[in-house]
Tab-separated table of C-alpha atoms in Angstrom:
chain	number	residue	atom	x	y	z
A	1	UNK	CA	117.607	94.154	16.906
A	2	UNK	CA	116.764	94.817	14.013
A	3	UNK	CA	117.583	92.116	11.428
A	4	UNK	CA	116.909	91.109	7.548
A	5	UNK	CA	116.691	88.974	5.308
A	6	UNK	CA	118.147	86.982	2.619
A	7	UNK	CA	117.772	84.696	-0.103
A	8	UNK	CA	121.234	82.626	-0.463
A	9	UNK	CA	120.597	79.545	-3.314
A	10	UNK	CA	116.818	79.892	-3.462
A	11	UNK	CA	115.746	79.713	1.270
A	12	UNK	CA	115.280	82.211	3.028
A	13	UNK	CA	117.908	82.810	6.262
A	14	UNK	CA	118.110	85.975	8.824
A	15	UNK	CA	121.282	88.026	8.743
A	16	UNK	CA	122.008	89.317	11.941
A	17	UNK	CA	123.289	93.656	11.891
A	18	UNK	CA	125.314	93.591	15.318
A	19	UNK	CA	124.509	97.134	15.927
A	20	UNK	CA	121.455	99.078	16.026
A	21	UNK	CA	120.194	101.672	13.831
A	22	UNK	CA	121.737	103.896	17.248
A	23	UNK	CA	124.463	102.011	18.479
A	24	UNK	CA	125.847	103.410	21.591
A	25	UNK	CA	122.416	105.034	22.929
A	26	UNK	CA	123.256	105.828	25.814
A	27	UNK	CA	127.025	105.186	26.711
A	28	UNK	CA	125.761	100.759	25.771
A	29	UNK	CA	128.885	99.354	24.246
A	30	UNK	CA	128.027	95.893	21.847
A	31	UNK	CA	130.376	93.156	21.842
A	32	UNK	CA	129.875	90.366	18.940
A	33	UNK	CA	131.728	86.718	20.867
A	34	UNK	CA	131.554	83.148	19.023
A	35	UNK	CA	132.067	80.170	21.555
A	36	UNK	CA	132.268	76.632	20.972
A	37	UNK	CA	128.994	74.832	21.516
A	38	UNK	CA	129.569	72.452	24.812
A	39	UNK	CA	127.787	72.719	28.660
A	40	UNK	CA	129.140	75.764	30.583
A	41	UNK	CA	130.754	77.902	28.137
A	42	UNK	CA	128.105	80.538	27.679
A	43	UNK	CA	127.803	80.120	32.127
A	44	UNK	CA	131.894	80.885	32.243
A	45	UNK	CA	131.665	84.132	29.996
A	46	UNK	CA	128.492	84.822	32.397
A	47	UNK	CA	130.619	84.752	35.299
A	48	UNK	CA	132.825	86.441	34.439
A	49	UNK	CA	131.027	89.678	33.224
A	50	UNK	CA	129.559	89.074	37.421
A	51	UNK	CA	133.022	89.098	38.677
A	52	UNK	CA	134.088	92.720	36.563
A	53	UNK	CA	130.864	93.947	38.055
A	54	UNK	CA	129.524	94.390	34.291
A	55	UNK	CA	126.007	94.391	33.635
A	56	UNK	CA	124.384	93.392	30.381
A	57	UNK	CA	121.274	95.433	29.132
A	58	UNK	CA	121.419	92.780	26.312
A	59	UNK	CA	122.023	89.791	24.936
A	60	UNK	CA	121.642	87.757	21.680
A	61	UNK	CA	123.014	84.289	20.099
A	62	UNK	CA	122.363	82.118	16.442
A	63	UNK	CA	124.103	79.203	15.626
A	64	UNK	CA	127.264	80.311	13.681
A	65	UNK	CA	127.620	79.756	9.805
A	66	UNK	CA	131.206	79.699	9.638
A	67	UNK	CA	131.783	77.145	12.211
A	68	UNK	CA	128.953	74.277	12.822
A	69	UNK	CA	130.481	73.720	16.564
A	70	UNK	CA	130.095	77.600	17.121
A	71	UNK	CA	127.200	80.034	18.655
A	72	UNK	CA	127.498	83.909	17.647
A	73	UNK	CA	126.903	85.446	21.043
A	74	UNK	CA	125.815	89.662	20.845
A	75	UNK	CA	125.749	92.078	23.563
A	76	UNK	CA	125.067	95.325	24.974
A	77	UNK	CA	127.142	96.599	28.246
A	78	UNK	CA	126.832	100.143	30.047
A	79	UNK	CA	128.922	102.677	28.543
A	80	UNK	CA	130.065	102.985	32.448
A	81	UNK	CA	131.577	99.797	32.138
A	82	UNK	CA	134.642	101.131	29.042
A	83	UNK	CA	137.801	100.510	32.191
A	84	UNK	CA	137.372	97.459	31.993
A	85	UNK	CA	136.691	96.054	29.393
A	86	UNK	CA	140.314	95.685	27.246
A	87	UNK	CA	140.407	92.844	31.258
A	88	UNK	CA	137.140	91.320	30.258
A	89	UNK	CA	138.230	91.095	26.707
A	90	UNK	CA	141.372	89.639	26.931
A	91	UNK	CA	140.247	87.424	29.796
A	92	UNK	CA	137.135	86.537	26.984
A	93	UNK	CA	140.019	85.143	24.352
A	94	UNK	CA	143.133	83.868	26.613
A	95	UNK	CA	140.805	81.990	29.216
A	96	UNK	CA	137.715	80.920	27.527
A	97	UNK	CA	138.943	80.803	23.705
A	98	UNK	CA	136.158	83.071	22.492
A	99	UNK	CA	136.177	85.128	19.868
A	100	UNK	CA	135.114	88.533	19.863
A	101	UNK	CA	134.695	92.291	18.675
A	102	UNK	CA	133.676	95.463	19.858
A	103	UNK	CA	131.698	97.009	17.298
A	104	UNK	CA	131.214	100.642	17.155
A	105	UNK	CA	130.158	103.279	14.159
A	106	UNK	CA	131.268	106.244	16.563
A	107	UNK	CA	134.625	108.051	16.809
A	108	UNK	CA	134.957	106.542	21.082
A	109	UNK	CA	138.622	106.044	21.479
A	110	UNK	CA	140.293	102.011	20.624
A	111	UNK	CA	136.966	101.352	19.292
A	112	UNK	CA	137.052	100.201	15.561
A	113	UNK	CA	134.772	101.575	13.009
A	114	UNK	CA	132.046	98.734	11.832
A	115	UNK	CA	132.261	97.422	8.671
A	116	UNK	CA	130.574	95.126	6.008
A	117	UNK	CA	131.172	91.740	6.924
A	118	UNK	CA	129.328	89.929	3.967
A	119	UNK	CA	128.684	90.975	0.585
A	120	UNK	CA	124.995	91.010	1.422
A	121	UNK	CA	125.768	94.041	4.369
A	122	UNK	CA	126.889	96.326	1.670
A	123	UNK	CA	122.867	97.012	1.228
A	124	UNK	CA	123.271	99.257	5.325
A	125	UNK	CA	124.629	101.674	3.495
A	126	UNK	CA	124.299	101.968	0.380
A	127	UNK	CA	121.381	104.362	0.138
A	128	UNK	CA	123.554	106.002	2.953
A	129	UNK	CA	124.814	109.200	0.054
A	130	UNK	CA	126.685	112.250	0.945
A	131	UNK	CA	124.212	113.877	-1.734
A	132	UNK	CA	120.743	112.129	-3.410
A	133	UNK	CA	121.247	111.622	-7.583
A	134	UNK	CA	118.984	114.694	-8.017
A	135	UNK	CA	120.612	117.026	-6.590
A	136	UNK	CA	122.559	119.843	-8.528
A	137	UNK	CA	123.862	122.788	-7.953
A	138	UNK	CA	123.559	125.359	-9.275
A	139	UNK	CA	126.875	126.206	-11.610
A	140	UNK	CA	125.790	122.213	-12.310
A	141	UNK	CA	125.292	122.161	-16.311
A	142	UNK	CA	121.893	120.687	-15.928
A	143	UNK	CA	120.407	122.219	-12.984
A	144	UNK	CA	117.509	124.998	-14.474
A	145	UNK	CA	117.249	121.826	-17.001
A	146	UNK	CA	113.091	120.378	-15.454
A	147	UNK	CA	114.211	117.087	-18.058
A	148	UNK	CA	116.846	116.409	-17.105
A	149	UNK	CA	116.982	117.009	-13.280
A	150	UNK	CA	113.733	114.732	-13.610
A	151	UNK	CA	115.415	112.098	-15.166
A	152	UNK	CA	118.489	112.141	-13.385
A	153	UNK	CA	116.028	111.644	-10.492
A	154	UNK	CA	114.560	108.304	-12.230
A	155	UNK	CA	117.921	107.137	-12.001
A	156	UNK	CA	118.589	107.189	-8.252
A	157	UNK	CA	115.090	105.452	-7.436
A	158	UNK	CA	116.406	103.111	-10.172
A	159	UNK	CA	119.617	103.438	-7.353
A	160	UNK	CA	118.472	103.700	-4.703
A	161	UNK	CA	115.599	99.984	-4.773
A	162	UNK	CA	117.861	98.260	-4.752
A	163	UNK	CA	119.228	95.433	-3.241
A	164	UNK	CA	122.371	92.892	-3.547
A	165	UNK	CA	122.006	89.599	-5.373
A	166	UNK	CA	119.029	91.964	-7.732
A	167	UNK	CA	119.209	91.771	-11.327
A	168	UNK	CA	120.136	95.255	-12.231
A	169	UNK	CA	117.022	97.201	-13.605
A	170	UNK	CA	117.355	97.794	-17.868
A	171	UNK	CA	117.724	101.129	-19.151
A	172	UNK	CA	116.326	102.673	-22.506
A	173	UNK	CA	118.612	106.017	-23.052
A	174	UNK	CA	116.839	108.799	-25.064
A	175	UNK	CA	118.448	109.599	-28.284
A	176	UNK	CA	119.837	112.629	-26.626
A	177	UNK	CA	121.479	110.679	-23.675
A	178	UNK	CA	123.073	108.579	-26.810
A	179	UNK	CA	123.914	111.652	-28.487
A	180	UNK	CA	126.229	112.647	-25.790
A	181	UNK	CA	127.482	109.096	-25.108
A	182	UNK	CA	128.913	108.613	-28.356
A	183	UNK	CA	130.223	111.876	-28.400
A	184	UNK	CA	132.347	111.105	-25.391
A	185	UNK	CA	132.846	107.230	-26.524
A	186	UNK	CA	134.230	108.907	-30.005
A	187	UNK	CA	136.861	111.144	-28.648
A	188	UNK	CA	138.316	109.715	-26.751
A	189	UNK	CA	138.165	105.885	-28.042
A	190	UNK	CA	141.040	108.650	-31.367
A	191	UNK	CA	143.529	108.632	-28.120
A	192	UNK	CA	143.339	105.645	-26.320
A	193	UNK	CA	145.805	103.936	-28.472
A	194	UNK	CA	148.174	106.387	-27.587
A	195	UNK	CA	147.483	107.259	-24.186
A	196	UNK	CA	145.874	104.380	-22.202
A	197	UNK	CA	148.183	101.751	-20.827
A	198	UNK	CA	148.145	98.783	-22.588
A	199	UNK	CA	146.248	96.868	-19.717
A	200	UNK	CA	143.087	98.994	-21.419
A	201	UNK	CA	143.487	98.474	-24.357
A	202	UNK	CA	143.349	94.749	-24.602
A	203	UNK	CA	139.941	94.845	-22.385
A	204	UNK	CA	138.464	97.695	-24.491
A	205	UNK	CA	137.557	95.568	-27.990
A	206	UNK	CA	136.372	92.520	-25.870
A	207	UNK	CA	134.274	95.495	-24.359
A	208	UNK	CA	132.450	96.544	-27.944
A	209	UNK	CA	132.094	92.570	-28.701
A	210	UNK	CA	130.519	91.184	-25.560
A	211	UNK	CA	129.006	94.556	-23.454
A	212	UNK	CA	127.493	96.234	-26.534
A	213	UNK	CA	130.393	99.323	-26.385
A	214	UNK	CA	129.298	101.124	-29.557
A	215	UNK	CA	129.177	105.503	-30.342
A	216	UNK	CA	125.396	104.971	-30.700
A	217	UNK	CA	124.787	102.782	-27.182
A	218	UNK	CA	125.229	103.247	-24.428
A	219	UNK	CA	125.977	99.794	-22.239
A	220	UNK	CA	123.670	98.599	-19.883
A	221	UNK	CA	124.579	98.235	-16.360
A	222	UNK	CA	124.306	93.851	-15.549
A	223	UNK	CA	125.755	92.862	-19.149
A	224	UNK	CA	128.827	95.120	-17.771
A	225	UNK	CA	128.932	93.444	-14.111
A	226	UNK	CA	128.261	89.905	-15.840
A	227	UNK	CA	131.237	90.556	-17.427
A	228	UNK	CA	133.233	91.616	-15.394
A	229	UNK	CA	132.116	88.354	-13.046
A	230	UNK	CA	133.752	86.555	-15.487
A	231	UNK	CA	137.548	88.152	-15.607
A	232	UNK	CA	138.596	89.472	-11.969
A	233	UNK	CA	134.711	88.898	-10.269
A	234	UNK	CA	133.765	92.716	-9.799
A	235	UNK	CA	130.639	93.099	-10.230
A	236	UNK	CA	128.823	97.049	-10.540
A	237	UNK	CA	125.776	98.458	-7.888
A	238	UNK	CA	124.305	101.301	-8.904
A	239	UNK	CA	124.354	103.741	-6.733
A	240	UNK	CA	122.160	107.071	-6.225
A	241	UNK	CA	125.175	109.803	-5.334
A	242	UNK	CA	128.104	110.203	-3.576
A	243	UNK	CA	128.856	107.698	-0.946
A	244	UNK	CA	131.765	108.721	1.531
A	245	UNK	CA	134.845	107.884	1.010
A	246	UNK	CA	134.951	104.461	4.326
A	247	UNK	CA	131.456	102.960	2.593
A	248	UNK	CA	132.976	103.165	-1.213
A	249	UNK	CA	136.651	101.824	-0.689
A	250	UNK	CA	134.156	98.274	1.554
A	251	UNK	CA	132.427	97.754	-1.131
A	252	UNK	CA	135.968	97.410	-2.817
A	253	UNK	CA	136.983	94.677	-0.899
A	254	UNK	CA	134.320	93.315	-1.868
A	255	UNK	CA	135.009	93.615	-5.210
A	256	UNK	CA	132.055	95.861	-6.199
A	257	UNK	CA	131.873	98.543	-6.583
A	258	UNK	CA	129.669	101.438	-6.936
A	259	UNK	CA	128.209	102.542	-10.743
A	260	UNK	CA	126.474	105.287	-11.888
A	261	UNK	CA	123.849	105.098	-14.344
A	262	UNK	CA	122.770	108.340	-15.510
A	263	UNK	CA	125.096	110.478	-18.026
A	264	UNK	CA	126.752	114.343	-18.055
A	265	UNK	CA	124.263	117.303	-19.272
A	266	UNK	CA	124.239	117.218	-23.352
A	267	UNK	CA	125.091	121.096	-23.187
A	268	UNK	CA	128.642	119.559	-22.339
A	269	UNK	CA	129.248	116.344	-23.664
A	270	UNK	CA	132.821	116.562	-22.932
A	271	UNK	CA	133.100	117.918	-19.272
A	272	UNK	CA	131.307	116.613	-16.185
A	273	UNK	CA	131.352	118.127	-12.295
A	274	UNK	CA	130.257	114.202	-11.412
A	275	UNK	CA	131.454	110.819	-12.026
A	276	UNK	CA	128.748	109.357	-14.389
A	277	UNK	CA	128.141	106.777	-16.671
A	278	UNK	CA	131.124	107.469	-19.331
A	279	UNK	CA	133.454	107.264	-16.344
A	280	UNK	CA	132.227	104.459	-14.587
A	281	UNK	CA	132.146	102.736	-18.673
A	282	UNK	CA	135.645	104.139	-20.484
A	283	UNK	CA	137.391	105.118	-16.917
A	284	UNK	CA	137.204	101.973	-14.752
A	285	UNK	CA	134.943	99.373	-15.806
A	286	UNK	CA	138.075	98.378	-18.697
A	287	UNK	CA	140.844	97.667	-15.942
A	288	UNK	CA	139.233	96.291	-13.280
A	289	UNK	CA	138.766	93.406	-16.124
A	290	UNK	CA	142.217	92.827	-15.874
A	291	UNK	CA	143.236	90.290	-12.455
A	292	UNK	CA	146.914	92.533	-10.908
A	293	UNK	CA	144.560	95.865	-10.581
A	294	UNK	CA	141.144	93.952	-9.803
A	295	UNK	CA	143.423	93.178	-6.520
A	296	UNK	CA	145.071	96.233	-6.675
A	297	UNK	CA	141.222	97.706	-5.647
A	298	UNK	CA	141.166	95.314	-4.485
A	299	UNK	CA	143.380	95.713	-1.746
A	300	UNK	CA	142.623	98.989	-1.058
A	301	UNK	CA	139.049	98.247	0.245
A	302	UNK	CA	140.602	95.866	2.382
A	303	UNK	CA	142.825	98.121	3.987
A	304	UNK	CA	139.790	99.742	5.189
A	305	UNK	CA	138.424	98.020	6.434
A	306	UNK	CA	138.111	99.139	10.211
A	307	UNK	CA	141.048	102.033	9.530
A	308	UNK	CA	140.601	104.743	12.066
A	309	UNK	CA	139.532	107.801	10.219
A	310	UNK	CA	142.672	109.450	9.306
A	311	UNK	CA	144.237	107.016	7.406
A	312	UNK	CA	140.521	106.189	5.436
A	313	UNK	CA	141.030	110.068	4.078
A	314	UNK	CA	144.525	108.105	3.090
A	315	UNK	CA	143.526	105.493	1.746
A	316	UNK	CA	140.835	107.419	-0.473
A	317	UNK	CA	143.783	110.096	-1.356
A	318	UNK	CA	145.946	107.196	-2.207
A	319	UNK	CA	142.713	105.480	-4.326
A	320	UNK	CA	142.927	109.081	-6.198
A	321	UNK	CA	146.285	109.936	-7.211
A	322	UNK	CA	146.461	105.402	-9.197
A	323	UNK	CA	142.887	104.065	-8.998
A	324	UNK	CA	141.394	107.602	-10.840
A	325	UNK	CA	144.295	109.440	-11.663
A	326	UNK	CA	147.370	107.173	-12.003
A	327	UNK	CA	150.079	106.962	-14.405
A	328	UNK	CA	151.804	103.867	-14.973
A	329	UNK	CA	155.734	103.711	-17.401
A	330	UNK	CA	155.335	100.590	-20.258
A	331	UNK	CA	159.111	100.785	-21.220
A	332	UNK	CA	160.334	104.572	-22.031
A	333	UNK	CA	156.594	105.218	-22.199
A	334	UNK	CA	154.053	107.232	-19.542
A	335	UNK	CA	150.617	105.661	-20.224
A	336	UNK	CA	147.512	106.335	-17.735
A	337	UNK	CA	145.511	104.612	-15.733
A	338	UNK	CA	143.663	106.357	-13.450
A	339	UNK	CA	139.730	106.387	-15.125
A	340	UNK	CA	139.690	110.244	-14.440
A	341	UNK	CA	142.201	110.792	-17.389
A	342	UNK	CA	140.554	107.775	-18.969
A	343	UNK	CA	137.734	109.347	-19.390
A	344	UNK	CA	139.244	113.245	-19.728
A	345	UNK	CA	139.615	114.447	-23.125
A	346	UNK	CA	141.262	117.272	-22.216
A	347	UNK	CA	143.024	115.847	-19.244
A	348	UNK	CA	144.000	112.962	-20.926
A	349	UNK	CA	146.739	115.080	-23.242
A	350	UNK	CA	147.502	117.102	-20.844
A	351	UNK	CA	148.897	114.328	-18.356
A	352	UNK	CA	151.529	112.879	-20.759
A	353	UNK	CA	152.434	116.465	-21.899
A	354	UNK	CA	154.875	118.758	-20.462
A	355	UNK	CA	153.359	120.794	-18.223
A	356	UNK	CA	151.956	118.256	-14.906
A	357	UNK	CA	155.154	117.429	-12.331
A	358	UNK	CA	155.384	113.461	-12.163
A	359	UNK	CA	157.036	111.593	-8.974
A	360	UNK	CA	156.813	108.328	-8.378
A	361	UNK	CA	154.204	106.783	-6.948
A	362	UNK	CA	155.541	106.449	-2.602
A	363	UNK	CA	152.402	105.722	-0.161
A	364	UNK	CA	154.005	107.775	2.646
A	365	UNK	CA	153.923	110.789	0.820
A	366	UNK	CA	151.439	109.794	-2.384
A	367	UNK	CA	148.672	109.609	0.466
A	368	UNK	CA	149.278	113.109	2.515
A	369	UNK	CA	149.123	115.068	-1.247
A	370	UNK	CA	146.182	117.939	-1.524
A	371	UNK	CA	144.543	117.966	-4.880
A	372	UNK	CA	141.876	119.943	-6.297
A	373	UNK	CA	138.510	118.315	-7.274
A	374	UNK	CA	137.385	120.637	-10.081
A	375	UNK	CA	140.586	121.577	-12.826
A	376	UNK	CA	142.993	119.225	-13.837
A	377	UNK	CA	146.297	118.004	-11.205
A	378	UNK	CA	149.024	120.091	-11.583
A	379	UNK	CA	150.809	116.528	-9.857
A	380	UNK	CA	150.553	112.627	-10.876
A	381	UNK	CA	152.405	110.037	-9.372
A	382	UNK	CA	153.837	106.834	-11.309
A	383	UNK	CA	153.721	103.769	-10.711
A	384	UNK	CA	156.486	100.649	-12.143
A	385	UNK	CA	153.446	98.699	-12.900
A	386	UNK	CA	150.807	97.132	-10.685
A	387	UNK	CA	152.783	94.493	-8.916
A	388	UNK	CA	154.734	97.182	-7.057
A	389	UNK	CA	151.531	99.197	-7.051
A	390	UNK	CA	150.056	95.630	-4.444
A	391	UNK	CA	153.684	95.375	-2.755
A	392	UNK	CA	153.669	99.333	-1.468
A	393	UNK	CA	149.805	98.716	-0.854
A	394	UNK	CA	151.067	96.050	1.519
A	395	UNK	CA	153.457	97.570	3.228
A	396	UNK	CA	151.280	101.080	4.088
A	397	UNK	CA	147.952	98.440	4.691
A	398	UNK	CA	149.987	97.290	7.375
A	399	UNK	CA	150.962	100.176	9.045
A	400	UNK	CA	147.061	101.191	9.734
A	401	UNK	CA	146.360	100.306	13.828
A	402	UNK	CA	143.818	98.183	13.930
A	403	UNK	CA	143.828	94.735	16.242
A	404	UNK	CA	143.218	91.933	13.959
A	405	UNK	CA	144.173	91.066	9.483
A	406	UNK	CA	141.098	90.522	6.898
A	407	UNK	CA	140.521	88.612	4.162
A	408	UNK	CA	137.713	88.042	1.850
A	409	UNK	CA	136.292	84.682	1.187
A	410	UNK	CA	135.872	84.124	-2.855
A	411	UNK	CA	133.050	80.995	-2.171
A	412	UNK	CA	131.269	82.603	1.316
A	413	UNK	CA	131.652	86.363	-0.378
A	414	UNK	CA	131.959	87.518	3.851
A	415	UNK	CA	135.101	89.296	4.817
A	416	UNK	CA	137.620	87.158	7.674
A	417	UNK	CA	138.577	88.385	10.369
A	418	UNK	CA	142.484	87.163	11.136
A	419	UNK	CA	142.676	87.471	15.156
A	420	UNK	CA	142.713	83.945	16.718
A	421	UNK	CA	144.885	81.050	16.268
A	422	UNK	CA	142.048	78.368	14.567
A	423	UNK	CA	140.548	81.537	11.737
A	424	UNK	CA	144.871	81.297	11.232
A	425	UNK	CA	144.899	78.007	10.675
A	426	UNK	CA	142.309	77.424	8.609
A	427	UNK	CA	144.374	80.148	6.540
A	428	UNK	CA	147.082	78.064	6.644
A	429	UNK	CA	145.202	74.886	5.677
A	430	UNK	CA	143.879	77.128	2.176
A	431	UNK	CA	147.500	77.718	2.062
A	432	UNK	CA	148.781	74.306	1.669
A	433	UNK	CA	146.036	72.876	-0.229
A	434	UNK	CA	146.790	75.773	-2.902
A	435	UNK	CA	150.675	75.220	-2.598
A	436	UNK	CA	149.841	71.672	-3.287
A	437	UNK	CA	148.355	72.716	-6.810
A	438	UNK	CA	151.458	74.505	-7.699
A	439	UNK	CA	153.512	72.232	-7.428
A	440	UNK	CA	151.223	69.497	-8.937
A	441	UNK	CA	150.699	71.526	-11.736
A	442	UNK	CA	154.549	71.893	-11.527
A	443	UNK	CA	155.638	69.240	-11.861
A	444	UNK	CA	153.361	68.152	-15.044
A	445	UNK	CA	155.437	71.059	-17.505
């Protein structure tokens, strides 16, 4: 098994990766389970496997960092043992009291796709990109510009070498890059008062005050990330190219947004065939500073963890029609909150005109709506409010077929899988404590 070393509070510790880089090689099945530290506990488990005729090909252990009185075990089983697997897992959970998870990155039936459990594990897929930042399509405005292509590689290399916990490297933008930013900034800012939602217009002046949002200056991702963390706990992470939908959404579960650092080609400042820093900083960032929108975005990410591929596609479509191209009601008017709209001078005007079709946000319908990527959207979906969108998303997430629920623990920056009585009791205790604080505060008002 490979392992990774991370820094926490200045001390090095070892994080088991649980899943091998070539999982299920030769039909291997991987399980992880935890047991209370008591005499004979592991022997009971091994006896259960022996009675079922199951051959273990690998086993390793470590003390649990979540529960001091438990140990965690990672095991590999031969693929031929699949028929007895359900009975084994049921026996481990009910008879022995173990917490069990089946792990797989493949599309095996009835298995849960791998997902990150700690924020450090985002390092594992941050560079598993669909296209490298320096690779441009032939119709890209910068395709024939060797200087621009070399510059794109510089940005891609910065992201490729980044690891969680490091400061995002400072970039010295060229005068040409700042001029391109200035054109986009000036044109879009003129539309925001009449076209952008209240939340965007409320935060934008704060970004100008604290993060260097100006026509003649491209803000640094590190400064913006620190600002977001102080507002909602969201943070930015540089990315070298496009991630898969599953990996990108998984980042949102930790309130991490994978952001580009490069800027569009100067020959077409009002057009980009891909997300760039104008899209990220002018479109996405202002809304991530709003608590209600930040929670909505995180819940899309949480819903994606361990979800089947077909539901990942549906969640990615929901993301497209909300976080990227969403409209919302403000009184009797419609306003834009989607980043794809707030970073496009042309589409921001188009989406609020009489030309496109406007539909209410109904996730069962929205999640299967087809959409174009390289042209204005023919249909937009309107949310009554971010609160309403969150409630609809939670109901939609309940239809996702996975054998557990998840929650994000902001103190440990880990995903907690809620699939046993102990986890639920811990959650109930936390909720009870928060309710106590609420009741105490209400008495003082």
